[in-house]
């Protein structure tokens, strides 16, 4: 159902030069018959965010994705926030309906859809998460929504891990640990899934990985790294060598993009085109 109408979209962050969203969305727009839908990187410094949001309204952008450092601060400039974004406390997608701006967080549906694609059922599982930053908040909320039995959060800063767990007390059972502690090592032994949400191993530091002894995990535990550049991180390579099933971060990236695209257009994008576009650009980075 294509159209020659002109519509503008963008990604709002600082920096945004590294983002693959422009390539991914434009490929999907073209494939769907929207040759005049433009997706523009919008590099906006923190102090200019209010003006940028008013610019979205004034210029009539249909929508924007939001990335570091604006995911939490943008909320106060929007007219409405959807319930996932409200609980997580971060917005990664803004839709403009005739000047009314609504904030969404599609990381959570991307994460859960990626688990479903991998045939992993989070219900009643023991999940161990590494890291306690922004992506960890969305993932913890996804696990709580799906009624994971217990979520262990391991981080270099145990206070941050426990603060994150405390924020989600009304929704599920989570506890924060120092990832070097013996208590955390004990928790690894009953994990159904290990999820890395830290940037350890991300390009260009591809020889890094979280300081976790994967041999402590029970046989068959899924090792999931949400990093997508590189697609196979050192953590995943090590897990594969030890015989664990693995999941990379590309599907979450694609599936959160699919949900944002649906919010922008009311349609489902061609996922194969989006995947091929991302793989092409990731292999040249
Ligand atoms: P963030 O908010 O900065 O959080 C990063 C977390 O990792 C924090 O807990 C931080 O600890 C920890 N960390 C950072 N550097 C570390 C180090 N050298 N050693 C130990 N811990 C360290 O970042 P984010 O937005 O959550 O993103 C994290 C990763 O997820 C990035 O690689 C990003 O590309 C990826 N991601 C992927 C998707 C996807 O769709 N696949 C979506 C979102 C994010 P401190 O608090 O102590 O600094």
Coordinates of C-alpha atoms and ligand atoms in Angstrom, one line a residue:
X1 CA 0.0 0.0 0.0
X2 CA 2.6 2.6 -1.1
X3 CA 2.2 6.3 -1.6
X4 CA 4.1 9.3 -3.1
X5 CA 3.3 11.5 0.0
X6 CA 6.3 13.1 1.7
X7 CA 6.8 12.2 5.3
X8 CA 9.8 12.8 7.5
X9 CA 11.2 10.7 10.3
X10 CA 14.5 10.8 12.2
X11 CA 16.7 9.6 15.0
X12 CA 17.3 12.1 17.8
X13 CA 20.5 11.7 19.8
X14 CA 24.0 12.8 20.3
X15 CA 26.0 11.4 18.7
X16 CA 23.9 9.7 16.0
X17 CA 26.4 9.3 13.2
X18 CA 27.0 5.6 14.1
X19 CA 23.3 4.8 14.0
X20 CA 22.0 2.3 11.4
X21 CA 18.4 3.4 11.8
X22 CA 18.4 5.7 8.7
X23 CA 19.5 2.8 6.5
X24 CA 17.2 0.3 8.1
X25 CA 14.0 2.4 7.9
X26 CA 14.7 3.9 4.5
X27 CA 15.2 0.4 3.0
X28 CA 11.9 -0.7 4.6
X29 CA 10.0 2.4 3.4
X30 CA 11.3 1.9 -0.2
X31 CA 10.3 -1.7 -0.2
X32 CA 6.8 -0.8 1.0
X33 CA 6.4 1.7 -1.8
X34 CA 7.0 4.9 0.2
X35 CA 9.9 6.4 -1.8
X36 CA 9.3 9.9 -0.3
X37 CA 9.6 8.9 3.3
X38 CA 12.8 10.3 4.6
X39 CA 14.7 9.2 7.7
X40 CA 17.2 11.7 8.9
X41 CA 19.9 11.5 11.7
X42 CA 19.3 14.5 14.0
X43 CA 22.3 15.2 16.2
X44 CA 20.9 17.2 19.2
X45 CA 22.9 18.3 22.2
X46 CA 21.3 17.9 25.6
X47 CA 20.6 21.6 26.2
X48 CA 18.7 21.9 22.8
X49 CA 16.3 19.0 23.4
X50 CA 13.2 21.2 24.1
X51 CA 13.7 23.2 20.9
X52 CA 14.3 20.0 18.9
X53 CA 11.0 18.5 20.2
X54 CA 9.2 21.7 19.2
X55 CA 10.9 21.4 15.9
X56 CA 9.4 17.9 15.4
X57 CA 6.0 19.5 15.9
X58 CA 6.7 22.6 13.8
X59 CA 8.2 20.8 10.9
X60 CA 5.5 18.1 11.0
X61 CA 7.8 15.1 11.4
X62 CA 5.7 12.0 11.6
X63 CA 7.9 10.4 14.2
X64 CA 11.4 10.1 15.6
X65 CA 13.4 7.4 17.4
X66 CA 15.2 8.6 20.5
X67 CA 18.6 7.5 21.7
X68 CA 21.4 8.4 24.2
X69 CA 21.4 10.9 25.9
X70 CA 17.7 11.8 25.5
X71 CA 15.7 8.7 26.3
X72 CA 14.8 9.7 29.8
X73 CA 14.7 13.5 29.5
X74 CA 12.5 13.7 26.5
X75 CA 9.4 12.6 28.4
X76 CA 8.7 16.0 30.0
X77 CA 8.4 17.6 26.6
X78 CA 5.8 15.1 25.2
X79 CA 2.0 15.2 25.5
X80 CA 1.5 11.5 26.4
X81 CA 3.6 8.5 27.4
X82 CA 2.5 4.9 26.8
X83 CA 2.4 2.5 29.8
X84 CA 5.6 0.5 29.0
X85 CA 7.6 3.7 28.5
X86 CA 6.1 5.1 31.8
X87 CA 7.2 2.1 33.9
X88 CA 10.6 1.9 32.2
X89 CA 11.2 5.6 32.5
X90 CA 12.5 5.9 29.0
X91 CA 11.2 6.7 25.5
X92 CA 12.8 5.4 22.3
X93 CA 10.0 6.3 19.8
X94 CA 7.9 9.4 19.5
X95 CA 4.8 9.5 17.2
X96 CA 3.4 12.8 16.0
X97 CA -0.4 12.8 15.5
X98 CA -1.2 16.3 14.2
X99 CA 1.0 18.0 16.8
X100 CA 0.2 15.6 19.6
X101 CA 3.4 13.8 20.6
X102 CA 3.2 10.4 22.3
X103 CA 6.3 8.5 23.6
X104 CA 6.7 4.8 23.4
X105 CA 9.4 2.3 24.4
X106 CA 9.7 -0.5 21.8
X107 CA 12.8 -2.0 23.3
X108 CA 10.6 -4.1 25.6
X109 CA 8.5 -5.6 22.8
X110 CA 11.7 -6.1 20.7
X111 CA 13.3 -8.0 23.5
X112 CA 10.3 -10.2 24.2
X113 CA 9.7 -10.9 20.5
X114 CA 13.4 -11.9 20.1
X115 CA 13.0 -14.4 23.0
X116 CA 9.8 -15.7 21.4
X117 CA 11.6 -16.1 18.0
X118 CA 14.3 -18.1 19.9
X119 CA 11.5 -20.3 21.4
X120 CA 12.5 -19.2 25.0
X121 CA 9.6 -19.0 27.4
X122 CA 10.4 -16.4 30.1
X123 CA 7.4 -17.5 32.3
X124 CA 8.6 -18.9 35.6
X125 CA 12.3 -18.7 34.5
X126 CA 15.3 -17.6 36.6
X127 CA 16.9 -14.9 34.5
X128 CA 20.4 -13.5 35.2
X129 CA 21.0 -10.1 33.8
X130 CA 24.4 -8.4 33.6
X131 CA 24.4 -4.6 33.9
X132 CA 21.9 -2.1 35.3
X133 CA 21.6 0.7 32.7
X134 CA 18.9 1.8 30.3
X135 CA 18.5 -1.4 28.3
X136 CA 18.5 -3.4 31.5
X137 CA 15.4 -1.4 32.7
X138 CA 13.5 -2.3 29.6
X139 CA 14.6 -6.0 29.8
X140 CA 13.7 -6.2 33.5
X141 CA 10.3 -4.8 32.8
X142 CA 9.8 -7.4 29.9
X143 CA 10.8 -10.2 32.3
X144 CA 8.4 -8.9 35.0
X145 CA 5.5 -8.6 32.5
X146 CA 6.1 -12.2 31.4
X147 CA 6.1 -13.3 35.1
X148 CA 9.7 -14.6 35.3
X149 CA 10.1 -16.3 38.7
X150 CA 13.2 -14.5 39.7
X151 CA 15.6 -12.0 38.1
X152 CA 19.2 -11.8 39.3
X153 CA 21.0 -8.6 38.4
X154 CA 24.8 -8.7 38.4
X155 CA 26.8 -5.6 37.9
X156 CA 30.2 -4.0 38.7
X157 CA 28.3 -1.6 40.9
X158 CA 26.0 -3.7 43.2
X159 CA 24.2 -0.5 44.6
X160 CA 23.0 0.3 41.1
X161 CA 21.9 -3.3 40.5
X162 CA 19.9 -3.3 43.8
X163 CA 18.4 0.2 43.1
X164 CA 17.2 -1.2 39.7
X165 CA 15.7 -4.2 41.5
X166 CA 14.0 -2.0 44.0
X167 CA 12.4 0.1 41.3
X168 CA 10.6 -3.0 40.0
X169 CA 9.5 -4.3 43.4
X170 CA 5.8 -3.8 42.7
X171 CA 6.1 -5.9 39.5
X172 CA 8.3 -8.9 40.2
X173 CA 11.1 -10.5 42.2
X174 CA 14.6 -9.2 41.5
X175 CA 17.8 -8.8 43.4
X176 CA 21.1 -7.0 42.7
X177 CA 24.5 -8.4 43.3
X178 CA 28.2 -7.6 42.8
X179 CA 29.0 -9.9 39.8
X180 CA 32.3 -10.9 41.5
X181 CA 30.6 -12.1 44.7
X182 CA 30.1 -15.8 45.7
X183 CA 26.3 -15.2 46.1
X184 CA 26.2 -14.1 42.4
X185 CA 28.2 -17.2 41.3
X186 CA 25.7 -19.3 43.2
X187 CA 22.8 -17.7 41.3
X188 CA 24.5 -18.5 38.0
X189 CA 24.1 -22.2 38.7
X190 CA 20.4 -22.1 38.5
X191 CA 20.0 -19.7 35.6
X192 CA 17.7 -20.6 32.7
X193 CA 19.0 -17.6 30.7
X194 CA 22.0 -15.2 31.0
X195 CA 21.5 -11.8 29.4
X196 CA 24.3 -9.3 28.8
X197 CA 23.1 -5.7 28.8
X198 CA 26.5 -4.1 29.3
X199 CA 28.5 -2.8 26.3
X200 CA 31.4 -5.1 27.2
X201 CA 32.4 -6.7 23.8
X202 CA 30.9 -4.0 21.7
X203 CA 32.8 -2.6 18.7
X204 CA 35.7 -1.5 18.8
X205 CA 36.4 -3.3 22.1
X206 CA 35.6 -6.7 20.6
X207 CA 38.0 -8.7 22.8
X208 CA 36.2 -7.7 26.0
X209 CA 33.5 -9.7 27.7
X210 CA 31.8 -9.6 31.1
X211 CA 33.9 -11.2 33.8
X212 CA 31.6 -14.2 34.2
X213 CA 32.6 -17.9 34.4
X214 CA 30.1 -19.4 31.9
X215 CA 31.1 -22.9 33.1
X216 CA 28.9 -22.2 36.2
X217 CA 25.7 -22.1 34.1
X218 CA 23.6 -25.3 34.0
X219 CA 23.6 -27.2 30.8
X220 CA 21.2 -25.8 28.2
X221 CA 21.0 -22.3 29.6
X222 CA 20.5 -19.7 26.9
X223 CA 23.3 -17.1 26.6
X224 CA 21.9 -13.9 25.2
X225 CA 24.0 -10.8 24.3
X226 CA 22.0 -7.8 23.3
X227 CA 25.0 -6.2 21.6
X228 CA 24.6 -6.3 17.8
X229 CA 27.9 -4.9 16.7
X230 CA 29.6 -7.3 16.3
X231 CA 26.7 -9.8 15.8
X232 CA 28.8 -12.5 17.4
X233 CA 30.5 -11.2 20.5
X234 CA 33.3 -12.8 22.4
X235 CA 30.7 -13.8 25.1
X236 CA 28.6 -15.6 22.5
X237 CA 31.6 -17.3 20.9
X238 CA 32.8 -18.6 24.3
X239 CA 29.3 -19.8 25.2
X240 CA 29.0 -21.6 21.8
X241 CA 32.4 -23.3 22.4
X242 CA 31.1 -24.5 25.7
X243 CA 28.0 -26.0 24.1
X244 CA 25.4 -23.4 25.2
X245 CA 22.6 -22.2 22.9
X246 CA 23.0 -18.5 22.1
X247 CA 21.1 -15.5 20.9
X248 CA 22.6 -12.3 19.5
X249 CA 21.3 -8.7 19.7
X250 CA 20.3 -8.3 16.0
X251 CA 16.8 -9.7 16.4
X252 CA 16.0 -7.3 19.3
X253 CA 17.2 -4.4 17.2
X254 CA 15.2 -5.5 14.3
X255 CA 12.0 -6.3 16.3
X256 CA 12.0 -3.0 18.2
X257 CA 12.4 -1.3 14.8
X258 CA 9.5 -3.4 13.5
X259 CA 7.3 -2.1 16.3
X260 CA 8.4 1.5 15.8
X261 CA 7.6 1.2 12.1
X262 CA 4.2 -0.1 12.9
X263 CA 3.5 2.8 15.2
X264 CA 4.6 5.3 12.5
X265 CA 2.8 3.7 9.6
X266 CA 0.2 1.2 10.9
X267 CA 1.9 -1.4 8.7
X268 CA 4.4 -4.3 9.2
X269 CA 7.7 -3.7 7.5
X270 CA 9.5 -6.2 5.3
X271 CA 11.7 -7.8 8.0
X272 CA 14.0 -9.6 5.5
X273 CA 14.9 -6.2 3.9
X274 CA 15.6 -4.7 7.3
X275 CA 17.7 -7.6 8.4
X276 CA 19.7 -7.7 5.1
X277 CA 20.3 -3.9 5.3
X278 CA 21.6 -4.1 8.9
X279 CA 23.8 -7.1 8.2
X280 CA 25.3 -5.3 5.1
X281 CA 26.2 -2.2 7.1
X282 CA 27.3 -4.1 10.2
X283 CA 29.7 -6.2 8.2
X284 CA 31.4 -3.1 6.8
X285 CA 31.7 -1.3 10.2
Ligands
LIG1 P1 23.8 2.2 29.6 O1 22.5 2.8 30.0 O2 25.1 3.1 29.5 O3 24.1 1.0 30.6 C1 25.3 0.2 30.5 C2 25.4 -0.7 31.7 O4 26.6 -1.4 31.5 C3 25.6 0.0 33.1 O5 25.1 -0.9 34.1 C4 27.1 0.1 33.2 O6 27.5 0.2 34.5 C5 27.6 -1.2 32.6 N1 28.9 -1.0 32.0 C6 29.3 -0.1 31.1 N2 30.6 -0.2 30.9 C7 31.1 -1.2 31.7 C8 32.4 -1.8 32.0 N3 33.5 -1.4 31.3 N4 32.4 -2.8 32.9 C9 31.3 -3.1 33.6 N5 30.1 -2.6 33.4 C10 30.0 -1.7 32.5 O7 23.7 1.5 28.2 P2 22.5 0.9 27.5 O8 21.7 1.9 26.8 O9 21.8 0.1 28.6 O10 23.1 -0.1 26.4 C11 23.9 -1.2 26.8 C12 24.3 -2.1 25.6 O11 23.1 -2.6 25.0 C13 24.9 -1.4 24.4 O12 25.9 -2.2 23.9 C14 23.8 -1.2 23.4 O13 24.3 -1.1 22.1 C15 23.0 -2.4 23.6 N6 21.6 -2.3 23.3 C16 21.1 -3.1 22.3 C17 19.8 -3.1 21.9 C18 19.3 -4.0 20.8 O14 18.2 -3.7 20.3 N7 19.9 -5.1 20.6 C19 18.9 -2.1 22.5 C20 19.5 -1.3 23.5 C21 20.8 -1.4 23.9 P3 27.7 1.5 35.4 O15 26.3 2.0 35.7 O16 28.5 1.1 36.6 O17 28.4 2.5 34.5

